[in-house]
Amino acid sequence: MTIIILEIQIILTPLVSPLCAGVINKIKARLQNRKGASIFQPYRDLWKLLHKDEIISRDASWIFRIAPFIVFSITLLIGASIPLFTSFLTNTLTGDMLLIVYALAIGTFFLALGGLDIGSAFGGFGSSREMTLSALAEGGFIFSLLTIALINGTTNIFAIANADIFLHGKYLFPTLLAFGGFLVVLLAETARFPYDNPATHLELTMIHEAMILEYSGKKLALMEWASFNKLLSFNKLFIFLALWVNLFFPIGLAYTPGVITISMGIIIFMIKIFLGVLLIALLESSMAKFRFFRLPDLLLISFILNAIAIGLIR
Amino acid sequence: MLEIITSPISFFILLSLFFVGAIGSLLLRKDDDSANIWSNFFAIAGSLWGLLFSVATIISEHTAAFLVNGSPFPLLSFSFNIDLLSAFFIFIISLIALFCSIYAVGYVRHYYQKYNIGALGFFYNFFILGILLVLTASNGIFFLIGWEIMSVASFFMVIYDRDDQENVKAGFLYLVMTYIGTAFIVVAFLLLYKFIGSFDFVTIKSGVALLPIGAKNIIFLAALIGFGVKAGIIPLHIWLPAAHPAAPSHISALMSGVMIKTGIFMMMRLFLDILQPIPIWWGIVVLIIGIISSLLGVLYALTEHDIKRLLAYHSIENIGIILLGLGSALIFSSLSMPALAFLSLVAALFHTLNHAIFKSLLFLGAGSVINQMHTRNMEEYGGLIKYMPQTAFFFLIGSMAISALPPFNGFFSEWLTFQSLFQGIAILDSSMRWLFILAVGALAFTGGLALACFVKAFGSIFLARPRSTEVTHAKESPRSMLIGMGALAMLSFLFGIFSSQTVSLLEKIGRSFDVLQKIPETILVSNSQGLMIENSFSSVSGLTFLLSLVGALIVVAIIIDLIINRSQKIKIGATWDCGTDLNPRMEITSTGFARSIVVIFKGILKPSIQHTIDYSDSESRYLPRTRTVSLGVGDVYKSYFYQPILTMITSLSMRVKNIQSGNTNIYVLYILIALLVSLFSIL
Amino acid sequence: MFKLFLKIFKTPSNIIPLQNKDSDQAGIVAVGKKIENKVKKLFRGSLTIRQIDAGSDNACEQELVALSNSFYDIERFGIHFVASPRHADMLLVTGPVTRNMAEAVKRAYEATPEPKIVVAVGDDAIDGGIFKDSYAVLGGVDSVLSVNYQIPGNPPTPKKILFSLLNILENLDKKPVILK
């Protein structure tokens, strides 16, 4: 039984993440009064990309070739290391919140290097902007996770999800603040509005897309999938913050192994993901992309919100 | 067996190996090759012996304190005290010196026929000798002798490449700042002598209760400034970005990796060991200095396009991180929380070791690149990964280690520092909490900005297309340089994977401090699985992470490459250039890469832009011929800190000069007044 | 923000459905190398298009842009436009290839990975159109690239372009697409 649960835990992230991206696009299309692609479109895109040939630039080195694999494997690993639908699994080895933050930084590092490797102007300034935003977002990211960690007395993410305490009233407000701060960082790291327009064609407005302009075929498939994975793994952290607020906690996660509880866990997890995705799609449809130099202000706001949240604990 | 290795005789063998290396190198100065081989051979032998010595001492905990008779002065006694902390730092210097000497065998060939290799070998061995004396001296004056040897030897090596006037100016600045620091250290020691009556560290430690609180605070400030100059804290850092680039690269690696740590060593020795118990504001000051140094260090690093200056600023940043650990250790020790102080101290010690390793690796890599390119300007590099693949790989490992990416060693020491700060936030009350929250914020931002800086550095140097024709003439470095760098890269990796074993050794060193003896429970558990903080607050395992990442990579690679679409063809084509020709000017430059961050932080960095336009016809200025844009970063320290001090000293001197009127009658009047005053004071 | 969402929900849907009988509006002309069936099967679910303007008078571009609006909505068929030829499966070339753009079009073609389809949209792209025999143009895309399909029209309406694309993918042949 545990084997099955472990296997589900490992493959759930790459399996479900294209669906999330598809749902976001569908909701956005509906809000734009179009019909939009089906929610399974990203799966078809990935399948097609895996079957195309590749052209690699003459100037690229082995870093360009290895970067998609590293970025994808990191998101796979992180997706398997965080609580998705169960709370009884323990992971004291790779479940630490700082390890998650810095492991995602490995992905960003190689993504940026891949963008620089080709020697075109777009990859260069895409990497520059990505690193600027990532450097500033890291403060807010660590702080929002720290708030939850301090409330629960542990930085192990599985232990946080498993903790048995109910939310006291005094922890509600800091959690909400951390929730808001984390939302800002999530949008930054997953290259969504107002930081980046994932569907833009103008290189001058690209941040994440600029770095992958030169990839094709299988490597492009891995890069796109990894960015969906990042969205999903961020969503999850997003969601388990939400779970504390909603007091969904008793029915949210499966306490004990058992087919009923596991499937309930997965279903409720999907519902929570859908709510998060709906929120992101609504946000994307109602605001424009900010000017680049307004974005650090936004990240600073996230940082300050989280710092206040930490100060309010106790 | 261990007794013999850790005995005083063995320590003297260690010292004499370096001494023989120095003298022999000077005697062989006529022949470049043999001087090079002799000095580096003895440096390697001495480093190996030092490694053996220090590891044996740490494992067996067999400390030694001994005295060599025959000093000509009563106050100076050649007394050594090799306890676990000294042994740890001897370990660090031996490790780094070993690989730098191996590297130097190939690197110094670059200087043949230009300068005197024998002199370089002489100063190099004396430099290491001086550091060893600094680390083990137990008498204030003897310590100062070692300090002087270290400083003077490094000065001569900084100005070694004296054809470039900039290097000579940098050396001069370094000398002046070092002596200012030494002056403050002398003041501290003299004050200690005045109240306790001895220069001997052991005596001072037992007599620390004799110090009045005012004098203790002044000693703290003097020692902080004195050792801070050596460590490179902001605002006393101005010599570091000038001196480290000027020296030959293996010397820069030693200076950056080890010499600035001697400042940290003495701070640990004085504040945590000798001068205990200490008031809490000492720890607060050190923590605040750590916050400022780490943030400003990395911000200035981002503005640099000279590769060695960039690495020098990163040393300042990492000293800031070490001071964060040390400052929180001091705070916890004054609040009588020895367990948390222990945790912070272990974090600081681990980061000292890790920084020495990856910073030396980076400097050695930079040295290889500069050797081939004959310029330190990163804007002229590019695409070197195709010409120097091994150097690029080692530099990549160094970059990943310094940006605290798992599974390399930088991540684990920053993790420990974070944990000690988290514990501070969790346990302390409101006003101290905000300080620790600020410290966590500084550390988080520093990590992110360091990552950005090394993407810029690695990308500008090694990736994309060459930006100048020099690059196409570059060749891979000779084998000894590759061995030196490769070994350090391997160490960086191993210390990351086996961080738990390393930390358990470091715990021994932490427990050797008197103030940390009474630790109630084990706060830090490092077992074969990984590191764990008390009450399962956090735990991390490097080995598991590495294995799962490699496993995931292999699985993904097999599935994607071999199973899906085996018939895929990969073509090599030109970069997509939108239909125009790409020339090297179109790639991003390192200045351009960091420009966004510089603009965001313009309040701190104060960037400036100057345009100069040269017109074809200067009267009717219509057709510009050339336009020059100069980007600069404001030198805040010079204008707000050093310049006022200089102006004050100069104006004070001008006023005092009035005493020298040149009139002998006035001088006789002065003698009369002095006589009268002394007569009255005796009465 | 709430006024925005209120407005969104009040606007009626105005998407143009596809009827089977409209399929003969598609007047594509297949030239050159025929695209194999298995490649078409690969692209049926997802097709990415890179649009290249080889010196056109932007009439065709207006019509191509209209394909992404809420009336024609090309995305519902899994087709979308991308920013780089490296990501593209199909190159839609418009305009008579001017001398200045000849090299660029060739490079864009070489930058697209196999398998790929080249479609010339508009009379200008087919043989020069209204710019035929001018000194500044090379006269049609097939003078620089090997074109697989042509969509005639000056400019072709978005409906025609849409049906032609679907026809190229043989969607309409295989199963009727009736959308309400």
PDB file of N, CA, C and O in Angstrom, chain C residues 53-103:
ATOM      1  N   ASP C  53       6.601  37.992 -41.866  1.00  0.00           N
ATOM      2  CA  ASP C  53       6.179  39.068 -42.756  1.00  0.00           C
ATOM      3  C   ASP C  53       7.337  39.345 -43.697  1.00  0.00           C
ATOM      4  O   ASP C  53       8.318  39.983 -43.337  1.00  0.00           O
ATOM      5  N   ALA C  54       7.239  38.841 -44.937  1.00  0.00           N
ATOM      6  CA  ALA C  54       8.350  39.027 -45.877  1.00  0.00           C
ATOM      7  C   ALA C  54       8.103  40.238 -46.739  1.00  0.00           C
ATOM      8  O   ALA C  54       8.092  40.174 -47.964  1.00  0.00           O
ATOM      9  N   GLY C  55       7.879  41.356 -46.095  1.00  0.00           N
ATOM     10  CA  GLY C  55       7.689  42.602 -46.863  1.00  0.00           C
ATOM     11  C   GLY C  55       6.275  42.800 -47.333  1.00  0.00           C
ATOM     12  O   GLY C  55       6.046  43.368 -48.394  1.00  0.00           O
ATOM     13  N   SER C  56       5.292  42.330 -46.555  1.00  0.00           N
ATOM     14  CA  SER C  56       3.910  42.425 -47.040  1.00  0.00           C
ATOM     15  C   SER C  56       3.305  43.789 -46.752  1.00  0.00           C
ATOM     16  O   SER C  56       3.894  44.593 -46.036  1.00  0.00           O
ATOM     17  N   ASP C  57       2.121  44.030 -47.293  1.00  0.00           N
ATOM     18  CA  ASP C  57       1.441  45.305 -47.055  1.00  0.00           C
ATOM     19  C   ASP C  57       0.525  45.210 -45.853  1.00  0.00           C
ATOM     20  O   ASP C  57      -0.379  46.009 -45.688  1.00  0.00           O
ATOM     21  N   ASN C  58       0.744  44.219 -45.018  1.00  0.00           N
ATOM     22  CA  ASN C  58       0.064  44.051 -43.737  1.00  0.00           C
ATOM     23  C   ASN C  58      -1.412  43.754 -43.838  1.00  0.00           C
ATOM     24  O   ASN C  58      -2.093  43.681 -42.825  1.00  0.00           O
ATOM     25  N   ALA C  59      -1.936  43.563 -45.025  1.00  0.00           N
ATOM     26  CA  ALA C  59      -3.355  43.206 -45.116  1.00  0.00           C
ATOM     27  C   ALA C  59      -3.571  41.807 -44.572  1.00  0.00           C
ATOM     28  O   ALA C  59      -4.480  41.564 -43.774  1.00  0.00           O
ATOM     29  N   CYS C  60      -2.674  40.884 -44.988  1.00  0.00           N
ATOM     30  CA  CYS C  60      -2.807  39.514 -44.491  1.00  0.00           C
ATOM     31  C   CYS C  60      -2.560  39.448 -42.998  1.00  0.00           C
ATOM     32  O   CYS C  60      -3.174  38.636 -42.294  1.00  0.00           O
ATOM     33  N   GLU C  61      -1.657  40.285 -42.509  1.00  0.00           N
ATOM     34  CA  GLU C  61      -1.381  40.261 -41.069  1.00  0.00           C
ATOM     35  C   GLU C  61      -2.607  40.643 -40.280  1.00  0.00           C
ATOM     36  O   GLU C  61      -2.897  40.066 -39.230  1.00  0.00           O
ATOM     37  N   GLN C  62      -3.364  41.634 -40.774  1.00  0.00           N
ATOM     38  CA  GLN C  62      -4.585  42.029 -40.072  1.00  0.00           C
ATOM     39  C   GLN C  62      -5.518  40.840 -39.953  1.00  0.00           C
ATOM     40  O   GLN C  62      -6.117  40.593 -38.911  1.00  0.00           O
ATOM     41  N   GLU C  63      -5.625  40.109 -41.070  1.00  0.00           N
ATOM     42  CA  GLU C  63      -6.526  38.957 -41.048  1.00  0.00           C
ATOM     43  C   GLU C  63      -6.006  37.864 -40.143  1.00  0.00           C
ATOM     44  O   GLU C  63      -6.771  37.183 -39.456  1.00  0.00           O
ATOM     45  N   LEU C  64      -4.683  37.706 -40.114  1.00  0.00           N
ATOM     46  CA  LEU C  64      -4.127  36.673 -39.231  1.00  0.00           C
ATOM     47  C   LEU C  64      -4.331  37.050 -37.770  1.00  0.00           C
ATOM     48  O   LEU C  64      -4.592  36.196 -36.926  1.00  0.00           O
ATOM     49  N   VAL C  65      -4.184  38.336 -37.454  1.00  0.00           N
ATOM     50  CA  VAL C  65      -4.411  38.770 -36.078  1.00  0.00           C
ATOM     51  C   VAL C  65      -5.851  38.512 -35.684  1.00  0.00           C
ATOM     52  O   VAL C  65      -6.149  38.125 -34.546  1.00  0.00           O
ATOM     53  N   ALA C  66      -6.761  38.715 -36.670  1.00  0.00           N
ATOM     54  CA  ALA C  66      -8.175  38.496 -36.359  1.00  0.00           C
ATOM     55  C   ALA C  66      -8.463  37.043 -35.993  1.00  0.00           C
ATOM     56  O   ALA C  66      -9.458  36.753 -35.341  1.00  0.00           O
ATOM     57  N   LEU C  67      -7.572  36.153 -36.380  1.00  0.00           N
ATOM     58  CA  LEU C  67      -7.817  34.755 -36.057  1.00  0.00           C
ATOM     59  C   LEU C  67      -7.809  34.497 -34.554  1.00  0.00           C
ATOM     60  O   LEU C  67      -8.380  33.522 -34.091  1.00  0.00           O
ATOM     61  N   SER C  68      -7.119  35.353 -33.794  1.00  0.00           N
ATOM     62  CA  SER C  68      -7.015  35.094 -32.355  1.00  0.00           C
ATOM     63  C   SER C  68      -8.093  35.780 -31.556  1.00  0.00           C
ATOM     64  O   SER C  68      -8.095  35.683 -30.336  1.00  0.00           O
ATOM     65  N   ASN C  69      -9.028  36.478 -32.229  1.00  0.00           N
ATOM     66  CA  ASN C  69     -10.021  37.174 -31.416  1.00  0.00           C
ATOM     67  C   ASN C  69     -11.181  36.246 -31.074  1.00  0.00           C
ATOM     68  O   ASN C  69     -11.165  35.063 -31.412  1.00  0.00           O
ATOM     69  N   SER C  70     -12.158  36.786 -30.382  1.00  0.00           N
ATOM     70  CA  SER C  70     -13.200  35.922 -29.834  1.00  0.00           C
ATOM     71  C   SER C  70     -14.184  35.462 -30.896  1.00  0.00           C
ATOM     72  O   SER C  70     -15.028  34.632 -30.640  1.00  0.00           O
ATOM     73  N   PHE C  71     -14.090  35.988 -32.119  1.00  0.00           N
ATOM     74  CA  PHE C  71     -15.008  35.543 -33.163  1.00  0.00           C
ATOM     75  C   PHE C  71     -14.511  34.268 -33.822  1.00  0.00           C
ATOM     76  O   PHE C  71     -15.269  33.331 -34.025  1.00  0.00           O
ATOM     77  N   TYR C  72     -13.233  34.269 -34.167  1.00  0.00           N
ATOM     78  CA  TYR C  72     -12.711  33.112 -34.903  1.00  0.00           C
ATOM     79  C   TYR C  72     -12.019  32.123 -33.996  1.00  0.00           C
ATOM     80  O   TYR C  72     -12.084  30.921 -34.208  1.00  0.00           O
ATOM     81  N   ASP C  73     -11.305  32.644 -32.979  1.00  0.00           N
ATOM     82  CA  ASP C  73     -10.709  31.827 -31.925  1.00  0.00           C
ATOM     83  C   ASP C  73     -10.014  30.580 -32.445  1.00  0.00           C
ATOM     84  O   ASP C  73     -10.506  29.463 -32.350  1.00  0.00           O
ATOM     85  N   ILE C  74      -8.830  30.799 -32.972  1.00  0.00           N
ATOM     86  CA  ILE C  74      -8.114  29.663 -33.534  1.00  0.00           C
ATOM     87  C   ILE C  74      -7.610  28.733 -32.433  1.00  0.00           C
ATOM     88  O   ILE C  74      -7.285  27.576 -32.677  1.00  0.00           O
ATOM     89  N   GLU C  75      -7.530  29.209 -31.197  1.00  0.00           N
ATOM     90  CA  GLU C  75      -6.956  28.383 -30.137  1.00  0.00           C
ATOM     91  C   GLU C  75      -7.798  27.175 -29.808  1.00  0.00           C
ATOM     92  O   GLU C  75      -7.285  26.192 -29.284  1.00  0.00           O
ATOM     93  N   ARG C  76      -9.103  27.247 -30.102  1.00  0.00           N
ATOM     94  CA  ARG C  76      -9.924  26.098 -29.735  1.00  0.00           C
ATOM     95  C   ARG C  76      -9.581  24.869 -30.541  1.00  0.00           C
ATOM     96  O   ARG C  76      -9.983  23.768 -30.186  1.00  0.00           O
ATOM     97  N   PHE C  77      -8.840  25.026 -31.621  1.00  0.00           N
ATOM     98  CA  PHE C  77      -8.415  23.864 -32.388  1.00  0.00           C
ATOM     99  C   PHE C  77      -7.021  23.415 -32.009  1.00  0.00           C
ATOM    100  O   PHE C  77      -6.458  22.546 -32.661  1.00  0.00           O
ATOM    101  N   GLY C  78      -6.476  24.020 -30.984  1.00  0.00           N
ATOM    102  CA  GLY C  78      -5.149  23.604 -30.561  1.00  0.00           C
ATOM    103  C   GLY C  78      -4.052  24.272 -31.355  1.00  0.00           C
ATOM    104  O   GLY C  78      -2.888  23.875 -31.290  1.00  0.00           O
ATOM    105  N   ILE C  79      -4.387  25.307 -32.118  1.00  0.00           N
ATOM    106  CA  ILE C  79      -3.375  26.007 -32.908  1.00  0.00           C
ATOM    107  C   ILE C  79      -3.037  27.294 -32.164  1.00  0.00           C
ATOM    108  O   ILE C  79      -3.938  28.008 -31.738  1.00  0.00           O
ATOM    109  N   HIS C  80      -1.784  27.576 -32.000  1.00  0.00           N
ATOM    110  CA  HIS C  80      -1.480  28.907 -31.467  1.00  0.00           C
ATOM    111  C   HIS C  80      -0.185  29.455 -32.049  1.00  0.00           C
ATOM    112  O   HIS C  80       0.656  28.720 -32.549  1.00  0.00           O
ATOM    113  N   PHE C  81      -0.074  30.765 -31.964  1.00  0.00           N
ATOM    114  CA  PHE C  81       1.068  31.455 -32.539  1.00  0.00           C
ATOM    115  C   PHE C  81       2.188  31.521 -31.511  1.00  0.00           C
ATOM    116  O   PHE C  81       1.934  31.711 -30.324  1.00  0.00           O
ATOM    117  N   VAL C  82       3.394  31.377 -31.974  1.00  0.00           N
ATOM    118  CA  VAL C  82       4.537  31.429 -31.053  1.00  0.00           C
ATOM    119  C   VAL C  82       5.515  32.504 -31.490  1.00  0.00           C
ATOM    120  O   VAL C  82       5.420  33.051 -32.580  1.00  0.00           O
ATOM    121  N   ALA C  83       6.473  32.750 -30.610  1.00  0.00           N
ATOM    122  CA  ALA C  83       7.350  33.894 -30.787  1.00  0.00           C
ATOM    123  C   ALA C  83       8.651  33.547 -31.484  1.00  0.00           C
ATOM    124  O   ALA C  83       9.385  34.446 -31.870  1.00  0.00           O
ATOM    125  N   SER C  84       8.967  32.296 -31.616  1.00  0.00           N
ATOM    126  CA  SER C  84      10.290  31.978 -32.145  1.00  0.00           C
ATOM    127  C   SER C  84      10.165  30.844 -33.152  1.00  0.00           C
ATOM    128  O   SER C  84       9.395  29.924 -32.940  1.00  0.00           O
ATOM    129  N   PRO C  85      10.897  30.872 -34.250  1.00  0.00           N
ATOM    130  CA  PRO C  85      10.785  29.771 -35.204  1.00  0.00           C
ATOM    131  C   PRO C  85      11.241  28.443 -34.629  1.00  0.00           C
ATOM    132  O   PRO C  85      10.848  27.393 -35.120  1.00  0.00           O
ATOM    133  N   ARG C  86      12.063  28.503 -33.583  1.00  0.00           N
ATOM    134  CA  ARG C  86      12.480  27.238 -32.962  1.00  0.00           C
ATOM    135  C   ARG C  86      11.314  26.503 -32.337  1.00  0.00           C
ATOM    136  O   ARG C  86      11.356  25.294 -32.176  1.00  0.00           O
ATOM    137  N   HIS C  87      10.279  27.230 -31.930  1.00  0.00           N
ATOM    138  CA  HIS C  87       9.145  26.581 -31.291  1.00  0.00           C
ATOM    139  C   HIS C  87       8.090  26.198 -32.309  1.00  0.00           C
ATOM    140  O   HIS C  87       7.084  25.589 -31.949  1.00  0.00           O
ATOM    141  N   ALA C  88       8.280  26.578 -33.589  1.00  0.00           N
ATOM    142  CA  ALA C  88       7.181  26.528 -34.551  1.00  0.00           C
ATOM    143  C   ALA C  88       7.144  25.223 -35.332  1.00  0.00           C
ATOM    144  O   ALA C  88       8.170  24.578 -35.542  1.00  0.00           O
ATOM    145  N   ASP C  89       5.945  24.830 -35.752  1.00  0.00           N
ATOM    146  CA  ASP C  89       5.784  23.716 -36.674  1.00  0.00           C
ATOM    147  C   ASP C  89       5.466  24.189 -38.065  1.00  0.00           C
ATOM    148  O   ASP C  89       5.765  23.516 -39.028  1.00  0.00           O
ATOM    149  N   MET C  90       4.788  25.328 -38.124  1.00  0.00           N
ATOM    150  CA  MET C  90       4.336  25.792 -39.430  1.00  0.00           C
ATOM    151  C   MET C  90       4.800  27.238 -39.592  1.00  0.00           C
ATOM    152  O   MET C  90       4.711  28.023 -38.663  1.00  0.00           O
ATOM    153  N   LEU C  91       5.280  27.548 -40.766  1.00  0.00           N
ATOM    154  CA  LEU C  91       5.644  28.930 -41.065  1.00  0.00           C
ATOM    155  C   LEU C  91       4.607  29.500 -42.009  1.00  0.00           C
ATOM    156  O   LEU C  91       4.428  29.002 -43.105  1.00  0.00           O
ATOM    157  N   LEU C  92       3.929  30.545 -41.554  1.00  0.00           N
ATOM    158  CA  LEU C  92       2.981  31.229 -42.422  1.00  0.00           C
ATOM    159  C   LEU C  92       3.680  32.449 -42.974  1.00  0.00           C
ATOM    160  O   LEU C  92       3.982  33.368 -42.231  1.00  0.00           O
ATOM    161  N   VAL C  93       3.958  32.437 -44.239  1.00  0.00           N
ATOM    162  CA  VAL C  93       4.698  33.560 -44.825  1.00  0.00           C
ATOM    163  C   VAL C  93       3.740  34.419 -45.607  1.00  0.00           C
ATOM    164  O   VAL C  93       2.956  33.912 -46.405  1.00  0.00           O
ATOM    165  N   THR C  94       3.777  35.710 -45.360  1.00  0.00           N
ATOM    166  CA  THR C  94       2.935  36.641 -46.113  1.00  0.00           C
ATOM    167  C   THR C  94       3.828  37.616 -46.838  1.00  0.00           C
ATOM    168  O   THR C  94       4.965  37.857 -46.434  1.00  0.00           O
ATOM    169  N   GLY C  95       3.314  38.202 -47.859  1.00  0.00           N
ATOM    170  CA  GLY C  95       4.043  39.230 -48.584  1.00  0.00           C
ATOM    171  C   GLY C  95       4.937  38.670 -49.664  1.00  0.00           C
ATOM    172  O   GLY C  95       5.440  37.554 -49.541  1.00  0.00           O
ATOM    173  N   PRO C  96       5.128  39.457 -50.716  1.00  0.00           N
ATOM    174  CA  PRO C  96       6.089  39.054 -51.744  1.00  0.00           C
ATOM    175  C   PRO C  96       7.450  39.189 -51.118  1.00  0.00           C
ATOM    176  O   PRO C  96       7.681  40.122 -50.377  1.00  0.00           O
ATOM    177  N   VAL C  97       8.321  38.300 -51.340  1.00  0.00           N
ATOM    178  CA  VAL C  97       9.582  38.379 -50.608  1.00  0.00           C
ATOM    179  C   VAL C  97      10.409  39.505 -51.179  1.00  0.00           C
ATOM    180  O   VAL C  97      10.909  39.429 -52.291  1.00  0.00           O
ATOM    181  N   THR C  98      10.530  40.608 -50.413  1.00  0.00           N
ATOM    182  CA  THR C  98      11.353  41.716 -50.882  1.00  0.00           C
ATOM    183  C   THR C  98      12.817  41.318 -50.793  1.00  0.00           C
ATOM    184  O   THR C  98      13.186  40.390 -50.077  1.00  0.00           O
ATOM    185  N   ARG C  99      13.643  42.055 -51.503  1.00  0.00           N
ATOM    186  CA  ARG C  99      15.076  41.699 -51.503  1.00  0.00           C
ATOM    187  C   ARG C  99      15.664  41.783 -50.119  1.00  0.00           C
ATOM    188  O   ARG C  99      16.514  40.985 -49.738  1.00  0.00           O
ATOM    189  N   ASN C 100      15.198  42.747 -49.322  1.00  0.00           N
ATOM    190  CA  ASN C 100      15.775  42.886 -47.990  1.00  0.00           C
ATOM    191  C   ASN C 100      15.407  41.758 -47.071  1.00  0.00           C
ATOM    192  O   ASN C 100      16.131  41.459 -46.131  1.00  0.00           O
ATOM    193  N   MET C 101      14.257  41.155 -47.312  1.00  0.00           N
ATOM    194  CA  MET C 101      13.802  40.121 -46.384  1.00  0.00           C
ATOM    195  C   MET C 101      14.139  38.715 -46.847  1.00  0.00           C
ATOM    196  O   MET C 101      13.824  37.756 -46.156  1.00  0.00           O
ATOM    197  N   ALA C 102      14.783  38.581 -48.003  1.00  0.00           N
ATOM    198  CA  ALA C 102      15.021  37.230 -48.520  1.00  0.00           C
ATOM    199  C   ALA C 102      15.879  36.413 -47.561  1.00  0.00           C
ATOM    200  O   ALA C 102      15.566  35.280 -47.219  1.00  0.00           O
ATOM    201  N   GLU C 103      16.978  37.047 -47.142  1.00  0.00           N
ATOM    202  CA  GLU C 103      17.891  36.336 -46.251  1.00  0.00           C
ATOM    203  C   GLU C 103      17.221  35.978 -44.935  1.00  0.00           C
ATOM    204  O   GLU C 103      17.395  34.891 -44.397  1.00  0.00           O
TER     205      GLU C 103
END
